[in-house]
Coordinates of C-alpha atoms in Angstrom, one line a residue:
Chain A
M1 CA 0.0 0.0 0.0
T2 CA 1.3 3.4 -0.9
K3 CA 1.9 5.6 2.1
I4 CA 0.6 9.1 1.7
Y5 CA -0.4 10.5 5.0
P6 CA 1.4 10.5 8.3
W7 CA -1.1 8.0 9.8
D8 CA -0.2 5.7 6.9
Y9 CA 3.4 5.6 8.3
H10 CA 2.4 5.1 11.9
T11 CA -1.0 4.9 13.4
D12 CA 0.1 7.1 16.3
L13 CA 0.4 10.0 13.9
T14 CA -3.3 10.9 13.8
E15 CA -4.7 13.9 12.1
D16 CA -6.0 15.4 15.3
R17 CA -2.7 15.1 17.2
I18 CA -0.8 16.7 14.3
K19 CA -3.3 19.5 14.1
T20 CA -3.0 20.0 17.9
I21 CA 0.8 20.4 17.7
A22 CA 0.5 22.6 14.6
A23 CA -1.8 25.0 16.4
M24 CA 0.7 25.3 19.3
L25 CA 3.4 26.2 16.7
V26 CA 1.2 28.8 15.0
D27 CA 0.3 30.3 18.4
G28 CA 3.9 30.3 19.6
R29 CA 5.2 32.0 16.5
H30 CA 2.4 34.6 16.4
A31 CA 2.8 35.4 20.1
A32 CA 6.5 36.0 19.4
L33 CA 5.7 38.2 16.4
E34 CA 3.4 40.4 18.6
R35 CA 6.4 41.1 20.8
M36 CA 8.7 41.9 18.0
D37 CA 10.0 45.5 18.5
E38 CA 12.4 46.7 15.9
E39 CA 12.8 50.0 17.5
A40 CA 14.1 48.3 20.6
G41 CA 16.6 46.3 18.6
D42 CA 14.8 43.1 17.6
N43 CA 15.8 41.5 14.4
G44 CA 15.3 38.2 12.6
W45 CA 17.7 36.5 15.0
T46 CA 16.1 37.6 18.2
H47 CA 12.7 36.9 16.8
G48 CA 13.8 33.5 15.6
C49 CA 15.1 32.6 19.1
R50 CA 11.9 33.9 20.8
A51 CA 9.7 32.1 18.3
F52 CA 11.4 28.8 18.7
Q53 CA 11.4 29.0 22.5
F54 CA 7.7 30.1 22.5
C55 CA 6.8 27.0 20.5
R56 CA 9.0 24.8 22.7
H57 CA 7.4 26.2 25.8
R58 CA 3.9 25.5 24.5
I59 CA 4.8 21.9 23.7
L60 CA 6.5 21.3 27.1
R61 CA 3.6 22.9 28.9
A62 CA 1.1 20.7 27.0
I63 CA 3.3 17.6 28.0
D64 CA 3.4 18.7 31.6
S65 CA -0.3 19.5 31.8
G66 CA -1.1 15.8 31.2
D67 CA -4.0 16.8 29.0
H68 CA -2.6 15.0 26.1
G69 CA -1.6 11.5 27.1
W70 CA -0.1 10.8 23.7
L71 CA 2.4 13.6 24.0
T72 CA 5.7 13.0 25.9
A73 CA 9.3 14.3 25.8
I74 CA 12.5 12.5 24.9
D75 CA 14.8 15.5 25.2
R76 CA 13.6 18.7 27.0
T77 CA 16.7 20.7 26.2
L78 CA 16.8 23.3 23.5
Q79 CA 17.0 20.5 21.0
L80 CA 13.5 19.5 22.0
I81 CA 12.6 16.0 20.8
F82 CA 9.1 14.9 21.7
K83 CA 6.9 11.9 20.9
I84 CA 3.5 11.7 19.3
G85 CA 2.4 8.4 20.7
E86 CA 5.7 6.5 20.2
V87 CA 7.0 8.5 17.2
P88 CA 9.9 10.9 17.9
V89 CA 9.4 14.3 16.3
R90 CA 11.3 17.6 16.1
I91 CA 10.4 21.1 14.8
Y92 CA 12.2 23.4 12.5
K93 CA 11.5 26.7 10.6
G94 CA 12.0 26.6 6.9
D95 CA 10.9 25.0 3.7
A96 CA 9.7 21.4 4.1
D97 CA 11.5 20.2 1.0
E98 CA 14.7 22.1 1.7
P99 CA 15.9 20.9 5.1
T100 CA 19.2 22.2 6.4
D101 CA 21.9 20.1 7.9
R102 CA 20.8 21.0 11.4
T103 CA 17.3 19.9 10.5
L104 CA 18.5 16.6 9.3
R105 CA 20.6 15.9 12.3
Q106 CA 19.2 13.0 14.4
T107 CA 20.2 12.3 17.9
F108 CA 20.9 8.9 19.4
G109 CA 17.7 9.0 21.4
E110 CA 15.7 9.7 18.3
L111 CA 17.3 6.9 16.3
R112 CA 16.9 4.4 19.1
Q113 CA 13.3 5.2 19.4
L114 CA 12.7 4.7 15.6
E115 CA 14.5 1.4 15.8
I116 CA 12.3 0.2 18.6
L117 CA 9.2 1.4 16.9
F118 CA 9.4 0.3 13.3
P119 CA 10.0 -3.2 12.0
E120 CA 13.5 -3.6 10.4
H121 CA 12.4 -3.1 6.8
D122 CA 9.6 -0.7 7.3
E123 CA 10.0 2.4 5.2
G124 CA 9.0 4.6 8.1
R125 CA 12.0 3.4 10.1
D126 CA 14.7 5.4 8.5
L127 CA 12.7 8.7 8.3
A128 CA 13.3 11.7 10.4
Y129 CA 9.9 13.1 11.4
R130 CA 9.7 16.9 11.6
F131 CA 7.2 19.7 11.8
A132 CA 8.3 22.3 9.2
V133 CA 7.0 25.8 9.8
E134 CA 6.9 28.0 6.7
T135 CA 6.6 31.8 7.2
D136 CA 5.7 34.8 5.2
I137 CA 8.0 37.8 4.8
D138 CA 6.6 39.4 7.9
G139 CA 7.1 36.2 10.0
S140 CA 3.4 35.2 10.0
V141 CA 2.9 31.4 9.7
L142 CA 2.0 30.5 6.1
A143 CA 2.0 26.7 6.5
V144 CA 2.8 24.0 8.9
K145 CA 3.9 20.8 7.2
F146 CA 4.4 17.4 8.8
V147 CA 7.5 16.0 7.1
G148 CA 9.3 12.7 6.8
L149 CA 12.9 13.1 5.7
R150 CA 15.0 10.4 4.2
G151 CA 18.5 11.8 3.8
E152 CA 18.0 15.2 2.3
S153 CA 14.7 14.5 0.6
A154 CA 11.3 14.8 2.1
V155 CA 9.4 11.6 1.2
L156 CA 6.4 12.6 3.2
I157 CA 5.0 16.1 3.2
W158 CA 1.5 16.7 4.7
D159 CA 0.3 20.3 4.7
V160 CA -1.5 20.5 8.0
P161 CA -4.9 22.3 7.4
L162 CA -4.9 25.4 9.5
D163 CA -8.3 26.6 8.6
D164 CA -11.6 24.9 7.9
L165 CA -12.0 25.9 4.3
P166 CA -12.1 23.3 1.6
T167 CA -9.5 23.7 -1.2
F168 CA -10.5 25.0 -4.5
A169 CA -8.0 23.5 -6.9
G170 CA -10.6 21.7 -9.0
T171 CA -13.5 24.2 -8.9
V172 CA -14.1 26.9 -11.5
G173 CA -16.0 29.4 -9.5
R174 CA -18.6 31.7 -11.0
A175 CA -18.2 34.8 -13.1
A176 CA -18.5 38.1 -11.2
S177 CA -21.6 40.2 -11.5
E178 CA -21.2 43.8 -12.8
S179 CA -19.6 46.3 -10.6
V180 CA -22.3 48.4 -8.8
E181 CA -22.0 52.1 -9.0
L182 CA -22.6 53.7 -5.6
A183 CA -24.1 57.1 -5.0
A184 CA -22.4 59.6 -2.8
P185 CA -23.5 59.4 0.8
S186 CA -26.7 61.4 1.3
V187 CA -26.7 64.4 3.6
G188 CA -29.8 66.3 4.5
L189 CA -30.8 69.0 6.9
R190 CA -32.9 67.9 9.8
T191 CA -36.1 69.8 10.1
D192 CA -37.4 71.1 13.4
R193 CA -40.0 68.4 13.3
D194 CA -37.3 65.7 12.9
I195 CA -35.5 67.0 15.9
A196 CA -38.7 67.1 18.0
E197 CA -39.5 63.5 16.9
D198 CA -36.0 62.3 17.8
S199 CA -36.3 63.9 21.2
A200 CA -39.6 62.3 21.8
D201 CA -38.1 58.9 20.8
A202 CA -35.2 59.3 23.2
Chain B
M1 CA -13.0 82.8 31.1
V2 CA -14.5 79.8 32.7
G3 CA -16.4 81.8 35.4
T4 CA -18.2 79.9 38.0
Q5 CA -18.2 76.6 36.2
V6 CA -15.8 73.9 37.6
F7 CA -12.6 73.2 35.8
D8 CA -12.4 69.4 35.2
G9 CA -8.9 67.9 35.3
E10 CA -10.1 64.9 33.3
R11 CA -10.9 67.2 30.3
L12 CA -7.4 68.7 30.5
R13 CA -5.9 65.2 30.4
L14 CA -8.1 64.3 27.4
A15 CA -6.9 67.4 25.4
R16 CA -3.3 66.9 26.4
L17 CA -3.4 63.2 25.3
A18 CA -5.1 64.0 22.1
K19 CA -2.3 66.5 21.3
G20 CA 0.2 63.8 22.2
L21 CA 1.9 66.0 24.8
T22 CA 3.6 64.8 28.0
L23 CA 3.1 66.8 31.2
D24 CA 6.6 68.2 30.7
E25 CA 6.0 69.3 27.1
L26 CA 2.7 71.0 28.0
G27 CA 4.4 72.6 31.1
G28 CA 7.0 74.1 28.7
R29 CA 4.3 75.7 26.6
V30 CA 2.4 77.3 29.5
S31 CA 5.4 77.9 31.9
A32 CA 4.2 75.5 34.5
T33 CA 5.8 72.5 36.2
R34 CA 4.7 69.0 35.5
Q35 CA 3.8 68.5 39.2
Y36 CA 1.4 71.5 39.0
L37 CA -0.2 70.2 35.8
N38 CA -0.5 66.8 37.3
Q39 CA -2.3 68.3 40.3
L40 CA -4.7 70.1 37.9
E41 CA -5.4 66.8 36.1
Q42 CA -5.9 65.0 39.4
G43 CA -8.3 67.7 40.5
T44 CA -6.3 68.5 43.7
K45 CA -5.8 72.1 42.5
Q46 CA -7.9 74.6 40.4
P47 CA -6.1 76.7 37.8
T48 CA -6.2 80.5 37.6
D49 CA -8.2 82.1 34.8
V50 CA -4.8 83.1 33.2
M51 CA -3.6 79.5 33.3
I52 CA -6.9 78.3 31.8
E53 CA -6.5 80.7 28.9
A54 CA -2.9 79.6 28.4
L55 CA -3.8 75.9 28.5
A56 CA -6.7 76.4 26.0
A57 CA -4.4 78.2 23.6
A58 CA -1.7 75.6 23.9
L59 CA -4.1 72.7 23.3
G60 CA -6.3 74.2 20.6
V61 CA -9.5 74.1 22.6
T62 CA -11.9 76.6 24.0
E63 CA -11.7 77.6 27.6
R64 CA -15.2 76.2 28.0
F65 CA -13.8 72.8 26.9
F66 CA -12.5 72.2 30.4
T67 CA -15.9 72.6 32.0
L68 CA -18.0 70.6 29.5
P69 CA -19.7 67.5 31.0
A70 CA -17.6 64.5 30.0
R71 CA -19.5 62.1 27.7
S72 CA -18.4 58.6 28.1
G73 CA -15.1 58.5 26.3
V74 CA -14.1 56.0 23.6
S75 CA -13.1 52.8 25.4
A76 CA -10.5 50.3 24.4
E77 CA -12.9 47.7 23.1
Q78 CA -14.6 50.3 20.9
C79 CA -11.4 51.3 19.2
H80 CA -9.9 48.9 16.7
F81 CA -6.3 49.3 15.6
R82 CA -3.2 47.2 15.3
K83 CA -1.8 47.3 18.8
Q84 CA 1.3 45.2 19.3
R85 CA 2.2 44.5 22.8
T86 CA 5.1 46.9 22.2
T87 CA 2.8 49.8 21.2
P88 CA 3.5 52.5 23.8
V89 CA 0.6 53.4 26.1
S90 CA 1.0 57.0 25.1
V91 CA 0.0 56.1 21.5
V92 CA -3.0 54.2 22.6
S93 CA -4.1 57.0 24.9
Q94 CA -3.7 59.6 22.1
V95 CA -5.8 57.6 19.7
L96 CA -8.6 57.1 22.4
A97 CA -8.5 60.8 23.3
R98 CA -8.7 62.0 19.7
G99 CA -11.5 59.5 19.0
T100 CA -13.4 60.9 22.0
L101 CA -13.0 64.5 20.8
L102 CA -14.0 63.6 17.2
D103 CA -17.0 61.7 18.4
S104 CA -18.2 64.7 20.5
F105 CA -18.2 66.8 17.3
I106 CA -19.8 64.1 15.1
D107 CA -22.5 63.5 17.7
R108 CA -23.5 67.1 17.5
L109 CA -23.3 67.1 13.7
D110 CA -25.5 64.0 13.7
R111 CA -28.2 65.8 15.6
A112 CA -28.2 68.7 13.1
L113 CA -28.1 66.7 9.9
E114 CA -29.7 63.6 8.3
L115 CA -26.7 61.3 7.7
P116 CA -26.9 57.8 6.2
D117 CA -28.4 55.2 8.6
V118 CA -25.7 53.1 10.3
S119 CA -26.1 49.6 8.7
F120 CA -23.0 47.6 9.5
P121 CA -24.3 44.1 10.2
D122 CA -23.2 42.4 13.5
L123 CA -21.7 39.1 12.5
P124 CA -19.4 37.5 15.1
V125 CA -17.0 35.0 13.7
A126 CA -15.2 31.9 15.0
S127 CA -13.6 30.4 12.0
T128 CA -12.3 31.3 8.5
A129 CA -15.5 29.9 7.0
D130 CA -17.4 32.4 9.2
I131 CA -15.3 35.3 7.9
E132 CA -15.9 34.3 4.3
S133 CA -19.6 34.1 5.1
A134 CA -19.6 37.5 6.9
A135 CA -18.0 39.2 3.8
E136 CA -20.6 37.6 1.5
E137 CA -23.4 38.6 3.8
A138 CA -22.2 42.2 4.0
R139 CA -22.0 42.4 0.2
H140 CA -25.5 40.9 0.0
Q141 CA -27.0 43.3 2.6
W142 CA -25.5 46.3 0.8
K143 CA -26.5 45.0 -2.7
L144 CA -23.0 45.0 -4.1
G145 CA -23.2 41.8 -6.1
T146 CA -20.0 39.8 -6.6
G147 CA -18.2 42.3 -8.9
P148 CA -15.4 44.8 -8.2
I149 CA -16.2 47.4 -5.5
S150 CA -16.4 50.7 -7.4
S151 CA -15.7 52.7 -4.3
M152 CA -14.8 51.2 -0.9
M153 CA -15.1 54.7 0.6
R154 CA -18.7 55.0 -0.5
V155 CA -19.4 51.5 0.8
V156 CA -18.5 52.5 4.3
E157 CA -19.8 56.0 4.1
N158 CA -23.2 54.8 2.8
A159 CA -23.2 52.3 5.6
G160 CA -23.0 55.3 8.0
A161 CA -19.4 55.5 8.9
V162 CA -17.5 58.8 9.0
V163 CA -14.1 58.6 7.5
S164 CA -11.5 61.0 8.8
F165 CA -7.8 61.6 9.2
F166 CA -5.6 61.9 12.3
D167 CA -2.5 63.9 11.6
G168 CA 0.7 63.2 13.5
V169 CA -0.2 59.9 15.2
S170 CA 2.6 57.4 15.6
E171 CA 3.6 55.5 12.5
R172 CA 2.8 52.3 14.4
V173 CA -0.9 53.1 13.7
D174 CA -1.9 53.2 10.1
A175 CA -5.7 53.0 10.2
L176 CA -8.2 52.5 12.9
S177 CA -12.0 52.3 13.5
I178 CA -14.1 53.4 16.4
D179 CA -17.3 51.7 17.1
R180 CA -19.6 54.4 18.3
P181 CA -23.3 55.0 17.5
R182 CA -21.9 56.7 14.4
P183 CA -18.8 54.6 13.6
M184 CA -15.6 56.4 12.6
I185 CA -12.9 55.1 10.4
I186 CA -9.6 57.0 10.7
R187 CA -6.5 57.0 8.6
S188 CA -3.3 58.2 10.0
E189 CA -1.1 57.8 6.9
A190 CA -1.4 60.9 4.8
K191 CA -1.3 59.4 1.3
P192 CA -1.5 55.7 1.1
S193 CA -1.8 54.2 -2.4
A194 CA -5.4 53.9 -3.7
C195 CA -5.3 50.1 -3.3
R196 CA -3.9 50.2 0.1
L197 CA -6.5 52.7 1.3
R198 CA -9.3 50.5 -0.2
F199 CA -7.9 47.5 1.7
D200 CA -7.5 49.5 4.9
L201 CA -11.2 50.6 4.7
A202 CA -12.3 47.0 4.0
H203 CA -10.2 45.9 7.0
E204 CA -11.8 48.4 9.3
C205 CA -15.2 47.5 7.9
G206 CA -14.4 43.9 8.9
H207 CA -13.7 45.1 12.5
L208 CA -16.9 47.0 12.7
I209 CA -18.9 44.0 11.4
M210 CA -17.1 41.1 13.2
H211 CA -15.7 42.6 16.4
K212 CA -18.4 44.5 18.1
G213 CA -17.6 44.7 21.8
I214 CA -14.4 42.7 21.4
V215 CA -11.0 44.0 22.4
T216 CA -9.0 43.8 19.2
G217 CA -5.5 44.7 18.0
D218 CA -3.8 41.3 18.6
K219 CA -2.6 39.2 15.7
A220 CA -5.6 36.9 15.7
T221 CA -8.2 39.7 15.3
E222 CA -6.0 41.6 12.8
D223 CA -5.6 38.5 10.7
Q224 CA -9.4 38.1 10.8
A225 CA -9.9 41.6 9.6
N226 CA -7.3 41.1 6.8
R227 CA -9.1 38.0 5.8
F228 CA -12.4 39.9 5.7
A229 CA -10.9 42.7 3.6
S230 CA -9.5 40.1 1.2
A231 CA -12.8 38.2 1.0
F232 CA -14.9 41.4 0.7
L233 CA -12.9 42.9 -2.1
L234 CA -12.2 39.7 -3.9
P235 CA -15.3 37.4 -3.4
R236 CA -14.3 33.7 -3.4
S237 CA -16.3 32.4 -6.3
A238 CA -15.5 35.2 -8.7
F239 CA -11.8 35.1 -7.7
I240 CA -11.6 31.4 -8.4
H241 CA -13.2 32.1 -11.8
E242 CA -10.7 34.8 -12.7
F243 CA -7.4 34.0 -11.1
P244 CA -5.0 32.7 -13.8
R245 CA -4.0 29.1 -13.0
G246 CA -0.7 27.5 -14.1
R247 CA 2.6 26.3 -12.9
M248 CA 4.1 29.8 -13.2
L249 CA 2.6 33.0 -11.9
N250 CA 1.1 34.9 -14.8
W251 CA 2.0 38.5 -13.8
Q252 CA 0.3 40.1 -16.7
A253 CA -3.0 38.5 -15.8
I254 CA -2.5 39.4 -12.1
F255 CA -1.9 43.0 -12.9
E256 CA -5.0 43.0 -15.1
M257 CA -6.9 41.8 -12.1
K258 CA -5.4 44.5 -10.1
L259 CA -6.7 47.2 -12.5
R260 CA -10.1 45.6 -12.7
W261 CA -10.6 44.9 -8.9
K262 CA -8.4 47.8 -7.6
V263 CA -6.7 45.5 -5.2
A264 CA -2.9 45.3 -4.9
A265 CA -1.1 42.5 -6.7
S266 CA 0.4 41.4 -3.4
A267 CA -3.2 41.1 -1.9
I268 CA -4.3 39.2 -5.0
L269 CA -1.4 36.8 -4.5
R270 CA -2.3 36.4 -0.9
R271 CA -5.9 35.7 -1.7
A272 CA -4.8 33.0 -4.2
Y273 CA -2.7 31.4 -1.4
D274 CA -5.5 31.6 1.1
L275 CA -7.8 29.8 -1.3
R276 CA -5.0 27.3 -1.9
M277 CA -4.9 28.2 -5.6
V278 CA -1.1 28.7 -5.4
S279 CA 1.3 26.8 -3.2
A280 CA 3.2 28.3 -0.3
D281 CA 6.3 28.2 -2.6
Q282 CA 4.6 30.0 -5.4
Y283 CA 3.3 32.6 -3.0
R284 CA 6.7 33.2 -1.5
T285 CA 8.3 33.3 -4.9
G286 CA 5.7 35.9 -6.1
Y287 CA 6.2 38.0 -3.0
I288 CA 10.0 37.9 -3.5
H289 CA 9.5 38.9 -7.1
L290 CA 7.4 42.0 -6.0
S291 CA 10.0 42.8 -3.5
K292 CA 13.0 42.5 -5.8
T293 CA 11.4 44.6 -8.4
G294 CA 10.9 47.4 -5.9
Q295 CA 7.2 46.9 -5.6
R296 CA 6.8 46.2 -1.9
K297 CA 5.7 49.7 -1.2
F298 CA 4.7 51.1 -4.6
E299 CA 3.4 48.6 -7.1
R300 CA 3.0 48.9 -10.8
Y301 CA -0.2 50.8 -11.7
D302 CA -0.4 52.3 -8.2
D303 CA -0.2 55.7 -10.0
V304 CA -3.1 55.1 -12.4
I305 CA -5.7 53.9 -9.8
V306 CA -7.4 57.0 -8.5
A307 CA -7.4 57.5 -4.7
E308 CA -10.8 57.6 -3.1
E309 CA -11.5 60.6 -0.9
P310 CA -13.9 60.9 2.0
E311 CA -17.1 62.7 1.1
L312 CA -19.4 62.4 4.1
L313 CA -17.8 64.6 6.6
P314 CA -16.8 67.4 4.1
S315 CA -20.3 67.4 2.5
A316 CA -22.0 67.3 5.9
M317 CA -20.0 70.3 7.0
M318 CA -20.7 72.1 3.7
A319 CA -24.4 71.4 3.8
L320 CA -24.7 72.8 7.3
E321 CA -22.6 75.8 6.5
Q322 CA -24.7 76.6 3.5
A323 CA -27.9 76.3 5.4
S324 CA -26.6 78.3 8.3
P325 CA -23.3 80.1 7.9
G326 CA -21.1 79.8 11.0
A327 CA -23.0 76.7 12.2
V328 CA -20.0 74.4 11.8
R329 CA -17.8 76.7 13.9
R330 CA -20.6 76.9 16.5
I331 CA -20.9 73.1 16.7
A332 CA -17.1 72.8 17.0
A333 CA -17.1 75.5 19.7
D334 CA -20.0 73.7 21.5
A335 CA -17.7 70.6 21.6
G336 CA -14.9 72.9 22.9
L337 CA -12.7 72.6 19.8
E338 CA -10.7 75.4 18.3
D339 CA -9.1 75.3 14.8
G340 CA -5.9 73.5 15.9
M341 CA -7.6 70.7 17.8
F342 CA -10.3 70.4 15.2
E343 CA -7.7 69.8 12.5
S344 CA -5.8 67.3 14.6
V345 CA -8.9 65.1 15.1
S346 CA -10.6 65.5 11.7
G347 CA -7.9 66.3 9.2
L348 CA -10.2 69.2 8.0
D349 CA -10.1 72.9 8.4
L350 CA -13.0 74.7 10.0
P351 CA -14.8 77.0 7.6
P352 CA -13.4 80.6 7.7
E353 CA -15.0 82.8 10.4
A354 CA -18.0 84.8 9.0
D355 CA -17.1 88.3 8.0
M356 CA -17.9 90.6 10.9
D357 CA -19.3 93.2 8.5
M358 CA -21.9 90.7 7.3
T359 CA -23.3 89.9 10.7
N360 CA -25.9 92.6 10.6
L361 CA -27.2 91.6 7.2
V362 CA -30.3 89.4 7.0
P363 CA -30.4 87.2 3.9
I364 CA -33.7 87.7 1.9
R365 CA -35.1 84.3 0.9
R366 CA -37.0 84.1 -2.3

């Protein structure tokens, strides 16, 4: 069977769980963006640090809250490796299909967990599972993708739906109606009678 | 001269904040210490008549302004503007103070004139789908069809909002709206491009429709208002029909859409991404293209799309002045505003004072 979605690779990687983590990443990045103050000296570097830490904090807080039994940590340091069910995952900011060396790096803990989890010849075993956060020029989150990296190539990329709108790739839409010409806003003088009526209403 | 009426320190504070002055700065203008002015604002001291005169002149208000009964001021949840957590409190206070003063003038104008009924629908939203529906519902209510909006200014003014201009407010605030019985939409950038102004107006329209009674200004509500503006100016179904599909971005077609819909190419690109008609990669590539070709601030064709000007406030003032010369000044004075402050809160000049020689003439009506 061809594997397309994260849950095809491992049943622990459910749509709801991935969406939950993605929402934490969006919230963390946007909270950091709200605190960005260029006048005070913030730049891409300070923002990047803050944004990563805010995301890390939200994930650790969710782990500690115990509200999500499926979410645990392997490494709570700044490297942050956490598990969705039993699958080890990390986060990075950047294009899903252009991972950097640092993104590709796998720790011993992560590799050992993958070995335990997947059968020897399973194609999911030698993947590095990551959340890739793609941002707009202003730092807003454009997309969160759940990625499975084999070497330098992303063999699994699932664009996590951040809103509830269906996609429109196949639809053709409808031609627009004519533009409506609008009159200038009307202004009239109130008569004494209007004013009296208004006062009576009040 | 204020006479026997009581000087209200709160009113002094309101005028000072509207002018964007610190206690020290105002003190420098009226030769008083900040401690003394603070005591006046706190109400622990009453000023002399000479000091009242000096304060009124320095702040561009009438002496009577300080004794007017305070109407309830504009509160934070009525005022929608992009407030980052880092926006200084002084900027927020200035915006609220100016809004309060403009509102006091417009309230009096509203009582003298028949202005368009306020017809912004109240449509709270919880999801992106709700925002799309709110934009469609507003278009439907205002009978705008699904075609290009001919004048975004007239849309909001016909819906009863007064559009005005605050001069000299921090660059951190580009546009804002104030949800009062007669809503106000304020620009603070002198000359935005025509497309940018239309988008800003649609954005504020979104706040007035979706965020009644909600404290806004954070990223989430700003994103909602942007999404509303985008959906209102470029309705989903028509956009899907017209946006050029293909592996590469078709810039010629995108700029033709810009001319037809009077929406910036960058906003068209964003709409295409929001509706997932282009990928994140295509969107980013397109944005970088606009940036590299020097179009981040001024895009191609920005100079041929005519800027929309506010009509309601100027024509209301003109109608009143024609019917009763000197009436606008009287209303401004009734609200305690002199020329300087009036210009600060409305972006308009008061009509020239009536010629004294004419005051003893009675017009003969035919």
